[in-house]
Amino acid sequence: MFIVIEGGDAAGKTTLINGLKQTIQQNGLGNLSPQNTHFLKSPTAPFAPVWKDLIKTSSPLTRFYLFRSIAQNDVEVAKKLLQNGQHVILERYFLSSEAFNWALDEQNKITDPNMRSENHVNYSGLQKLDLGFFLDASDKTREQRLQLKEKRSDWENREFQTIFNQKLRELAQRDNWIFVDTDKMNITEALQFVSNKILQHQR
């Protein structure tokens, strides 16, 4: 199975994934066991240590194609595992990249249609998901969670996050992702909901 957990900053992705890890390590989750399930986070190597520095110095279109390369690399890493009968749970995928670049174009007032990322989106060659979960939270909830962080990144400001998360919602609705409302569900409820969906998919 290829499962992706998506959502904006402070939507609860890491907490949910940690819960899934613990569940699988302790009891398994249907066919998912500690031996056959791999947790990955985008960007995978070799982009993981350098992507933040690269996007700061890139033109809008270069930045977008960097993210597209990251997504393709994530796919290659996941495919090798899937082809060997392993299961992969990936945190973030190209959905985030599409929304993130669109929001940066908006924030930076990129008007040239040749430079805007939305005119270069291409999902061809990416791995099809078995299950895609979109964790959603209100602007107020995410802002409260972000305030607890000691240091924010350049794009973790309220205005950018509002634009980014609205675009994420639109894309998740477009592609029929499974919505997980982390305003209405606590982590235990969200974990149970996601776990049940994974089990149902295996039947």
PDB file of N, CA and C in Angstrom, residues 140-198:
ATOM      1  N   LYS A 140      -7.352  29.510  12.934  1.00  0.00           N
ATOM      2  CA  LYS A 140      -7.185  29.818  14.364  1.00  0.00           C
ATOM      3  C   LYS A 140      -6.451  28.697  15.091  1.00  0.00           C
ATOM      4  N   THR A 141      -6.850  27.469  14.836  1.00  0.00           N
ATOM      5  CA  THR A 141      -6.216  26.326  15.503  1.00  0.00           C
ATOM      6  C   THR A 141      -4.755  26.198  15.104  1.00  0.00           C
ATOM      7  N   ARG A 142      -4.477  26.327  13.819  1.00  0.00           N
ATOM      8  CA  ARG A 142      -3.095  26.202  13.359  1.00  0.00           C
ATOM      9  C   ARG A 142      -2.228  27.323  13.906  1.00  0.00           C
ATOM     10  N   GLU A 143      -2.770  28.528  13.967  1.00  0.00           N
ATOM     11  CA  GLU A 143      -2.002  29.649  14.501  1.00  0.00           C
ATOM     12  C   GLU A 143      -1.663  29.426  15.971  1.00  0.00           C
ATOM     13  N   GLN A 144      -2.607  28.898  16.727  1.00  0.00           N
ATOM     14  CA  GLN A 144      -2.348  28.599  18.145  1.00  0.00           C
ATOM     15  C   GLN A 144      -1.233  27.560  18.288  1.00  0.00           C
ATOM     16  N   ARG A 145      -1.251  26.574  17.430  1.00  0.00           N
ATOM     17  CA  ARG A 145      -0.224  25.532  17.481  1.00  0.00           C
ATOM     18  C   ARG A 145       1.136  26.081  17.051  1.00  0.00           C
ATOM     19  N   LEU A 146       1.144  26.928  16.024  1.00  0.00           N
ATOM     20  CA  LEU A 146       2.401  27.503  15.546  1.00  0.00           C
ATOM     21  C   LEU A 146       3.028  28.426  16.585  1.00  0.00           C
ATOM     22  N   GLN A 147       2.206  29.058  17.378  1.00  0.00           N
ATOM     23  CA  GLN A 147       2.722  29.965  18.406  1.00  0.00           C
ATOM     24  C   GLN A 147       3.532  29.228  19.460  1.00  0.00           C
ATOM     25  N   LEU A 148       3.324  27.938  19.566  1.00  0.00           N
ATOM     26  CA  LEU A 148       4.061  27.139  20.540  1.00  0.00           C
ATOM     27  C   LEU A 148       5.470  26.804  20.061  1.00  0.00           C
ATOM     28  N   LYS A 149       5.727  26.999  18.771  1.00  0.00           N
ATOM     29  CA  LYS A 149       7.054  26.724  18.231  1.00  0.00           C
ATOM     30  C   LYS A 149       8.020  27.833  18.627  1.00  0.00           C
ATOM     31  N   GLU A 150       9.245  27.441  18.939  1.00  0.00           N
ATOM     32  CA  GLU A 150      10.250  28.425  19.346  1.00  0.00           C
ATOM     33  C   GLU A 150      10.668  29.311  18.174  1.00  0.00           C
ATOM     34  N   LYS A 151      10.718  28.744  16.986  1.00  0.00           N
ATOM     35  CA  LYS A 151      11.155  29.495  15.817  1.00  0.00           C
ATOM     36  C   LYS A 151      10.339  29.077  14.616  1.00  0.00           C
ATOM     37  N   ARG A 152       9.877  30.058  13.854  1.00  0.00           N
ATOM     38  CA  ARG A 152       9.086  29.775  12.671  1.00  0.00           C
ATOM     39  C   ARG A 152       9.934  29.942  11.424  1.00  0.00           C
ATOM     40  N   SER A 153       9.547  29.222  10.379  1.00  0.00           N
ATOM     41  CA  SER A 153      10.192  29.417   9.084  1.00  0.00           C
ATOM     42  C   SER A 153       9.603  30.656   8.424  1.00  0.00           C
ATOM     43  N   ASP A 154      10.198  31.073   7.322  1.00  0.00           N
ATOM     44  CA  ASP A 154       9.786  32.306   6.653  1.00  0.00           C
ATOM     45  C   ASP A 154       8.330  32.265   6.205  1.00  0.00           C
ATOM     46  N   TRP A 155       7.818  31.092   5.877  1.00  0.00           N
ATOM     47  CA  TRP A 155       6.461  30.997   5.336  1.00  0.00           C
ATOM     48  C   TRP A 155       5.433  30.619   6.402  1.00  0.00           C
ATOM     49  N   GLU A 156       5.835  30.546   7.657  1.00  0.00           N
ATOM     50  CA  GLU A 156       4.872  30.215   8.700  1.00  0.00           C
ATOM     51  C   GLU A 156       4.251  31.475   9.315  1.00  0.00           C
ATOM     52  N   ASN A 157       3.917  32.436   8.451  1.00  0.00           N
ATOM     53  CA  ASN A 157       3.192  33.608   8.938  1.00  0.00           C
ATOM     54  C   ASN A 157       1.722  33.424   8.608  1.00  0.00           C
ATOM     55  N   ARG A 158       0.870  34.166   9.296  1.00  0.00           N
ATOM     56  CA  ARG A 158      -0.568  33.944   9.210  1.00  0.00           C
ATOM     57  C   ARG A 158      -1.105  34.134   7.790  1.00  0.00           C
ATOM     58  N   GLU A 159      -0.680  35.197   7.132  1.00  0.00           N
ATOM     59  CA  GLU A 159      -1.202  35.493   5.802  1.00  0.00           C
ATOM     60  C   GLU A 159      -0.860  34.383   4.804  1.00  0.00           C
ATOM     61  N   PHE A 160       0.412  33.960   4.814  1.00  0.00           N
ATOM     62  CA  PHE A 160       0.819  32.913   3.882  1.00  0.00           C
ATOM     63  C   PHE A 160       0.100  31.606   4.184  1.00  0.00           C
ATOM     64  N   GLN A 161       0.011  31.260   5.461  1.00  0.00           N
ATOM     65  CA  GLN A 161      -0.627  30.001   5.843  1.00  0.00           C
ATOM     66  C   GLN A 161      -2.092  29.954   5.428  1.00  0.00           C
ATOM     67  N   THR A 162      -2.773  31.093   5.519  1.00  0.00           N
ATOM     68  CA  THR A 162      -4.175  31.143   5.104  1.00  0.00           C
ATOM     69  C   THR A 162      -4.300  30.851   3.610  1.00  0.00           C
ATOM     70  N   ILE A 163      -3.454  31.477   2.804  1.00  0.00           N
ATOM     71  CA  ILE A 163      -3.465  31.262   1.359  1.00  0.00           C
ATOM     72  C   ILE A 163      -3.109  29.808   1.034  1.00  0.00           C
ATOM     73  N   PHE A 164      -2.045  29.321   1.657  1.00  0.00           N
ATOM     74  CA  PHE A 164      -1.550  27.965   1.407  1.00  0.00           C
ATOM     75  C   PHE A 164      -2.596  26.916   1.756  1.00  0.00           C
ATOM     76  N   ASN A 165      -3.204  27.052   2.918  1.00  0.00           N
ATOM     77  CA  ASN A 165      -4.159  26.038   3.361  1.00  0.00           C
ATOM     78  C   ASN A 165      -5.460  26.072   2.581  1.00  0.00           C
ATOM     79  N   GLN A 166      -5.882  27.238   2.135  1.00  0.00           N
ATOM     80  CA  GLN A 166      -7.071  27.296   1.301  1.00  0.00           C
ATOM     81  C   GLN A 166      -6.838  26.588  -0.024  1.00  0.00           C
ATOM     82  N   LYS A 167      -5.660  26.789  -0.591  1.00  0.00           N
ATOM     83  CA  LYS A 167      -5.322  26.094  -1.840  1.00  0.00           C
ATOM     84  C   LYS A 167      -5.220  24.593  -1.615  1.00  0.00           C
ATOM     85  N   LEU A 168      -4.636  24.187  -0.498  1.00  0.00           N
ATOM     86  CA  LEU A 168      -4.554  22.763  -0.170  1.00  0.00           C
ATOM     87  C   LEU A 168      -5.941  22.133  -0.109  1.00  0.00           C
ATOM     88  N   ARG A 169      -6.876  22.819   0.535  1.00  0.00           N
ATOM     89  CA  ARG A 169      -8.241  22.295   0.633  1.00  0.00           C
ATOM     90  C   ARG A 169      -8.860  22.120  -0.745  1.00  0.00           C
ATOM     91  N   GLU A 170      -8.672  23.113  -1.597  1.00  0.00           N
ATOM     92  CA  GLU A 170      -9.228  23.041  -2.953  1.00  0.00           C
ATOM     93  C   GLU A 170      -8.664  21.841  -3.705  1.00  0.00           C
ATOM     94  N   LEU A 171      -7.371  21.641  -3.596  1.00  0.00           N
ATOM     95  CA  LEU A 171      -6.728  20.537  -4.306  1.00  0.00           C
ATOM     96  C   LEU A 171      -7.148  19.187  -3.733  1.00  0.00           C
ATOM     97  N   ALA A 172      -7.254  19.103  -2.415  1.00  0.00           N
ATOM     98  CA  ALA A 172      -7.662  17.851  -1.775  1.00  0.00           C
ATOM     99  C   ALA A 172      -9.095  17.491  -2.162  1.00  0.00           C
ATOM    100  N   GLN A 173      -9.951  18.491  -2.258  1.00  0.00           N
ATOM    101  CA  GLN A 173     -11.329  18.242  -2.704  1.00  0.00           C
ATOM    102  C   GLN A 173     -11.340  17.809  -4.169  1.00  0.00           C
ATOM    103  N   ARG A 174     -10.534  18.475  -4.981  1.00  0.00           N
ATOM    104  CA  ARG A 174     -10.442  18.137  -6.407  1.00  0.00           C
ATOM    105  C   ARG A 174     -10.057  16.679  -6.612  1.00  0.00           C
ATOM    106  N   ASP A 175      -9.114  16.189  -5.806  1.00  0.00           N
ATOM    107  CA  ASP A 175      -8.565  14.844  -6.006  1.00  0.00           C
ATOM    108  C   ASP A 175      -9.185  13.800  -5.074  1.00  0.00           C
ATOM    109  N   ASN A 176     -10.257  14.183  -4.370  1.00  0.00           N
ATOM    110  CA  ASN A 176     -11.018  13.243  -3.523  1.00  0.00           C
ATOM    111  C   ASN A 176     -10.191  12.608  -2.406  1.00  0.00           C
ATOM    112  N   TRP A 177      -9.373  13.421  -1.754  1.00  0.00           N
ATOM    113  CA  TRP A 177      -8.654  12.931  -0.586  1.00  0.00           C
ATOM    114  C   TRP A 177      -9.639  12.737   0.569  1.00  0.00           C
ATOM    115  N   ILE A 178      -9.272  11.895   1.512  1.00  0.00           N
ATOM    116  CA  ILE A 178     -10.093  11.674   2.701  1.00  0.00           C
ATOM    117  C   ILE A 178      -9.773  12.775   3.717  1.00  0.00           C
ATOM    118  N   PHE A 179     -10.771  13.577   4.049  1.00  0.00           N
ATOM    119  CA  PHE A 179     -10.563  14.688   4.970  1.00  0.00           C
ATOM    120  C   PHE A 179     -10.614  14.201   6.417  1.00  0.00           C
ATOM    121  N   VAL A 180      -9.666  14.703   7.213  1.00  0.00           N
ATOM    122  CA  VAL A 180      -9.617  14.423   8.647  1.00  0.00           C
ATOM    123  C   VAL A 180      -9.616  15.776   9.351  1.00  0.00           C
ATOM    124  N   ASP A 181     -10.718  16.126   9.965  1.00  0.00           N
ATOM    125  CA  ASP A 181     -10.873  17.440  10.596  1.00  0.00           C
ATOM    126  C   ASP A 181     -10.264  17.402  11.995  1.00  0.00           C
ATOM    127  N   THR A 182      -9.063  17.953  12.135  1.00  0.00           N
ATOM    128  CA  THR A 182      -8.386  17.899  13.433  1.00  0.00           C
ATOM    129  C   THR A 182      -8.830  19.014  14.365  1.00  0.00           C
ATOM    130  N   ASP A 183      -9.803  19.819  13.923  1.00  0.00           N
ATOM    131  CA  ASP A 183     -10.497  20.717  14.851  1.00  0.00           C
ATOM    132  C   ASP A 183     -11.536  19.935  15.651  1.00  0.00           C
ATOM    133  N   LYS A 184     -12.237  19.059  14.945  1.00  0.00           N
ATOM    134  CA  LYS A 184     -13.345  18.318  15.564  1.00  0.00           C
ATOM    135  C   LYS A 184     -12.885  17.018  16.199  1.00  0.00           C
ATOM    136  N   MET A 185     -11.779  16.458  15.698  1.00  0.00           N
ATOM    137  CA  MET A 185     -11.263  15.201  16.249  1.00  0.00           C
ATOM    138  C   MET A 185     -10.015  15.454  17.063  1.00  0.00           C
ATOM    139  N   ASN A 186      -9.915  14.837  18.230  1.00  0.00           N
ATOM    140  CA  ASN A 186      -8.633  14.853  18.932  1.00  0.00           C
ATOM    141  C   ASN A 186      -7.741  13.792  18.300  1.00  0.00           C
ATOM    142  N   ILE A 187      -6.507  13.706  18.746  1.00  0.00           N
ATOM    143  CA  ILE A 187      -5.552  12.820  18.094  1.00  0.00           C
ATOM    144  C   ILE A 187      -5.977  11.352  18.182  1.00  0.00           C
ATOM    145  N   THR A 188      -6.579  10.958  19.301  1.00  0.00           N
ATOM    146  CA  THR A 188      -7.030   9.574  19.450  1.00  0.00           C
ATOM    147  C   THR A 188      -8.125   9.257  18.443  1.00  0.00           C
ATOM    148  N   GLU A 189      -9.065  10.185  18.281  1.00  0.00           N
ATOM    149  CA  GLU A 189     -10.162   9.985  17.337  1.00  0.00           C
ATOM    150  C   GLU A 189      -9.653   9.983  15.893  1.00  0.00           C
ATOM    151  N   ALA A 190      -8.737  10.903  15.586  1.00  0.00           N
ATOM    152  CA  ALA A 190      -8.180  10.969  14.233  1.00  0.00           C
ATOM    153  C   ALA A 190      -7.410   9.693  13.907  1.00  0.00           C
ATOM    154  N   LEU A 191      -6.638   9.202  14.872  1.00  0.00           N
ATOM    155  CA  LEU A 191      -5.864   7.976  14.670  1.00  0.00           C
ATOM    156  C   LEU A 191      -6.793   6.785  14.432  1.00  0.00           C
ATOM    157  N   GLN A 192      -7.880   6.714  15.193  1.00  0.00           N
ATOM    158  CA  GLN A 192      -8.833   5.624  15.022  1.00  0.00           C
ATOM    159  C   GLN A 192      -9.520   5.705  13.665  1.00  0.00           C
ATOM    160  N   PHE A 193      -9.869   6.913  13.246  1.00  0.00           N
ATOM    161  CA  PHE A 193     -10.518   7.120  11.955  1.00  0.00           C
ATOM    162  C   PHE A 193      -9.606   6.672  10.810  1.00  0.00           C
ATOM    163  N   VAL A 194      -8.362   7.118  10.838  1.00  0.00           N
ATOM    164  CA  VAL A 194      -7.410   6.770   9.785  1.00  0.00           C
ATOM    165  C   VAL A 194      -7.115   5.269   9.800  1.00  0.00           C
ATOM    166  N   SER A 195      -6.933   4.711  10.979  1.00  0.00           N
ATOM    167  CA  SER A 195      -6.662   3.273  11.100  1.00  0.00           C
ATOM    168  C   SER A 195      -7.802   2.445  10.516  1.00  0.00           C
ATOM    169  N   ASN A 196      -9.040   2.852  10.796  1.00  0.00           N
ATOM    170  CA  ASN A 196     -10.197   2.124  10.272  1.00  0.00           C
ATOM    171  C   ASN A 196     -10.247   2.190   8.744  1.00  0.00           C
ATOM    172  N   LYS A 197      -9.923   3.350   8.183  1.00  0.00           N
ATOM    173  CA  LYS A 197      -9.918   3.489   6.726  1.00  0.00           C
ATOM    174  C   LYS A 197      -8.846   2.585   6.087  1.00  0.00           C
ATOM    175  N   ILE A 198      -7.694   2.478   6.752  1.00  0.00           N
ATOM    176  CA  ILE A 198      -6.630   1.606   6.241  1.00  0.00           C
ATOM    177  C   ILE A 198      -7.069   0.140   6.287  1.00  0.00           C
TER     178      ILE A 198
END
